[in-house]
Amino acid sequence: MGDPTGWDEPAPGVLRRRLPGWDETVGAVVGDDGVLLVDAGPSRSAAAALADGLRRRLGAPVTRLVLTHAHFDHALGAGAFPRAERYAAAGLAASLARGARAALAADAARHGADLAAAEADARAVPARWREVRRGLTVSLGGARSVVLASLGAAHSPGDLAVLVPGTPPVVFCGDLVEESGEPQAGDDASPERWPAALDRLLAIGGPAARYVPGHGAVVDAAFVHAQRAALAQRFGIGAPRP
Ligand SMILES: [Zn+2]
């Protein structure tokens, strides 16, 4: 890709990068007020390295953070941004207060992370978030804004997509879409609601958008349509009655 910091740019001022290890994607959107980071990566050290790379490349700090969902590989780096404006789907603060930090650390350890380090990162996840119930437009300064769209429970208890209007529009999908493998449906997924969440995602982005999956290469609307159909079949939704 030619960029030593590992970022590529699916649209002007809109960046994304796949991380080593769990291959989760993080995104960045540049505005006059700084950089909006989409997902925080799996640890504070990974997150700090991301912020360093963005500052070198863009000359601007991370001033805002949005989480597409609260799985460890996307969220455990959040403690690296205590002063950023932070956005997440509704319910995150309550779930953190109910003990989600321990579950995040345990999940990270199950996937090969060091438990003590993951527990420290989990304790550092900020308690306060601006929670998105439906949609929220966030200005990043100048002409740049993004739309945060809460899509409810599907891949996780709270999935949030980020639309960056422009030419082309870019949609950060979180793990509602995966390109590098089958979408992962864990114990906390709501499979019956997943296809409808993808319908909303497609309505938000439209046919010309570039869709950035939580894992894998950037895809188009046709890929998302096909994944929606595959998920509906996999979960037995909309199948003809016997
Ligand atoms: Zn996930």
XYZ file of C-alpha atoms and ligand atoms in Angstrom:
243
model
C 0.000 0.000 0.000
C 3.021 2.216 0.207
C 2.055 3.843 3.485
C 4.378 2.906 6.351
C 1.622 3.605 8.846
C -0.607 1.035 7.133
C -3.594 3.245 6.364
C -5.399 3.399 3.052
C -7.991 5.889 1.912
C -11.273 4.568 0.424
C -12.447 8.167 -0.091
C -10.719 11.535 0.332
C -10.135 12.179 4.026
C -11.587 8.806 5.005
C -9.055 6.181 6.068
C -9.117 2.619 7.237
C -6.615 0.095 8.404
C -6.690 -3.628 9.161
C -4.875 -4.522 12.352
C -2.579 -7.503 12.840
C -3.724 -10.289 15.109
C -7.509 -10.428 14.914
C -7.661 -8.534 11.608
C -10.220 -6.056 12.873
C -10.587 -2.813 10.936
C -10.338 0.675 12.369
C -11.311 3.823 10.519
C -10.484 7.503 10.643
C -12.289 10.564 9.318
C -10.468 13.872 9.092
C -12.127 17.200 9.838
C -10.954 20.675 10.772
C -11.459 19.795 14.459
C -9.214 16.742 14.367
C -9.648 13.071 13.621
C -12.645 10.876 14.400
C -11.420 7.349 15.077
C -13.824 4.509 14.295
C -13.118 1.756 16.830
C -10.200 1.674 19.218
C -8.496 -1.644 18.507
C -7.793 -4.400 21.032
C -5.617 -2.581 23.581
C -4.522 0.837 24.775
C -1.038 0.270 23.351
C -2.458 -0.590 19.908
C -4.726 2.457 20.111
C -1.864 4.767 21.028
C 0.144 3.469 18.067
C -2.832 4.126 15.784
C -3.134 7.682 17.064
C 0.607 8.220 16.522
C 0.393 6.954 12.939
C -2.580 9.204 12.209
C -0.849 12.220 13.692
C 2.230 11.558 11.532
C 0.141 11.118 8.429
C -2.454 13.841 8.982
C -0.824 16.239 11.420
C -3.928 16.117 13.599
C -4.848 14.436 16.873
C -7.677 12.011 17.552
C -10.370 14.214 19.103
C -13.351 11.883 18.750
C -13.878 8.150 19.105
C -16.860 6.083 18.051
C -17.306 2.378 18.764
C -19.181 0.272 16.226
C -19.768 -2.269 18.995
C -18.317 -3.354 22.307
C -16.338 -6.467 21.406
C -12.804 -6.606 22.775
C -10.986 -6.374 19.451
C -12.793 -3.123 18.617
C -13.212 -1.568 22.067
C -10.449 -2.418 24.540
C -8.226 0.407 23.286
C -10.786 3.039 24.296
C -8.885 3.928 27.470
C -6.189 5.531 25.307
C -8.602 8.427 24.600
C -9.778 9.764 27.956
C -10.198 13.306 26.623
C -11.823 12.508 23.291
C -15.543 12.965 22.668
C -16.766 9.387 22.761
C -19.807 7.902 21.034
C -21.340 4.445 21.265
C -24.642 2.661 20.782
C -27.182 3.080 23.567
C -26.607 0.705 26.448
C -22.819 0.720 26.623
C -22.492 2.690 29.859
C -25.084 0.514 31.584
C -23.408 -2.688 30.450
C -20.022 -1.397 31.653
C -21.611 -0.605 35.007
C -23.068 -4.124 35.113
C -19.706 -5.824 34.748
C -19.017 -5.882 31.009
C -15.365 -5.010 31.653
C -14.651 -8.435 33.128
C -16.408 -10.115 30.207
C -14.429 -8.069 27.682
C -11.125 -9.032 29.314
C -12.110 -12.688 29.569
C -13.125 -12.728 25.910
C -9.800 -11.156 24.921
C -7.930 -13.790 26.940
C -9.975 -16.571 25.319
C -8.788 -15.214 21.986
C -5.133 -15.260 23.040
C -4.560 -11.900 24.749
C -2.702 -11.656 28.041
C -5.397 -11.679 30.738
C -3.764 -9.209 33.121
C -3.097 -6.702 30.339
C -6.642 -7.111 29.013
C -8.068 -6.592 32.496
C -6.074 -3.374 32.872
C -7.270 -2.172 29.453
C -10.852 -3.090 30.378
C -10.647 -1.131 33.644
C -9.424 1.869 31.644
C -12.412 1.890 29.254
C -14.131 5.203 30.040
C -17.442 4.979 31.879
C -19.062 7.945 30.129
C -20.163 7.887 26.496
C -22.502 9.901 24.328
C -24.963 7.172 23.492
C -26.749 7.038 20.149
C -30.343 5.758 20.245
C -31.286 6.211 16.583
C -29.206 8.603 14.531
C -26.861 11.444 15.326
C -25.027 13.818 12.994
C -21.625 14.868 14.313
C -19.776 17.812 12.764
C -16.028 17.339 12.554
C -15.434 20.954 11.576
C -15.469 22.638 8.188
C -17.685 20.853 5.693
C -17.088 17.429 7.208
C -19.711 15.585 9.202
C -20.610 11.983 9.856
C -23.884 10.278 10.687
C -23.894 7.735 13.483
C -26.715 5.222 13.077
C -27.665 2.866 15.865
C -28.969 -0.349 14.315
C -29.932 -2.133 17.521
C -28.953 -5.680 18.426
C -27.716 -7.912 15.611
C -24.058 -9.017 15.576
C -23.754 -7.655 19.136
C -26.171 -6.230 21.716
C -25.675 -2.796 20.149
C -24.380 -2.269 16.616
C -23.649 1.190 15.284
C -22.738 2.181 11.727
C -20.890 5.318 10.665
C -21.854 7.009 7.391
C -19.405 9.491 5.925
C -21.267 11.432 3.207
C -19.141 12.288 0.186
C -18.103 10.977 -3.201
C -18.213 8.114 -2.749
C -20.045 7.781 0.561
C -18.288 5.444 2.995
C -20.058 3.281 5.568
C -18.145 1.754 8.459
C -20.194 -1.359 9.172
C -18.531 -2.830 12.255
C -18.993 -6.589 12.343
C -22.437 -6.445 10.758
C -20.425 -7.174 7.600
C -17.326 -9.346 7.298
C -15.413 -9.967 4.119
C -12.552 -12.156 5.304
C -14.769 -14.923 6.674
C -18.292 -15.816 7.736
C -19.891 -13.163 9.950
C -19.347 -14.194 13.561
C -22.491 -14.806 15.601
C -21.576 -15.352 19.239
C -23.733 -15.885 22.308
C -24.556 -12.180 22.426
C -25.778 -11.969 18.807
C -29.417 -11.546 17.778
C -29.428 -13.434 14.465
C -33.154 -12.918 13.875
C -32.588 -9.159 13.696
C -29.409 -9.212 11.622
C -30.888 -9.192 8.088
C -33.107 -6.204 8.949
C -30.065 -4.372 10.333
C -28.333 -4.935 6.984
C -31.397 -3.592 5.170
C -31.061 -0.400 7.199
C -27.311 -0.303 6.563
C -27.923 -0.515 2.807
C -30.586 2.196 3.028
C -28.174 4.461 4.870
C -25.267 3.988 2.473
C -27.100 3.544 -0.807
C -25.958 1.650 -3.912
C -22.812 3.724 -4.591
C -21.252 3.606 -1.116
C -18.072 1.825 -0.194
C -18.795 -0.455 2.747
C -15.950 -1.019 5.219
C -16.448 -4.334 7.030
C -15.273 -5.027 10.565
C -12.971 -7.676 9.125
C -11.635 -7.862 5.586
C -11.496 -5.822 2.406
C -13.747 -2.899 1.485
C -16.864 -4.131 -0.348
C -19.766 -2.742 -2.366
C -23.529 -2.771 -1.876
C -23.881 -5.966 -3.922
C -21.627 -7.795 -1.462
C -23.712 -6.575 1.476
C -26.908 -7.657 -0.299
C -25.418 -11.108 -0.871
C -24.272 -11.374 2.760
C -27.749 -10.351 3.908
C -29.254 -13.180 1.848
C -26.692 -15.684 3.135
C -27.337 -14.692 6.756
C -31.099 -14.934 6.319
C -30.656 -18.419 4.933
C -28.143 -19.426 7.609
C -30.464 -18.292 10.405
C -33.631 -19.597 8.758
C -35.228 -16.191 8.374
C -37.769 -15.789 5.644
C -37.507 -19.464 4.717
C -40.743 -20.901 3.327
C -42.927 -22.665 5.873
C -43.066 -26.442 5.465
Zn -17.608 -8.184 16.885
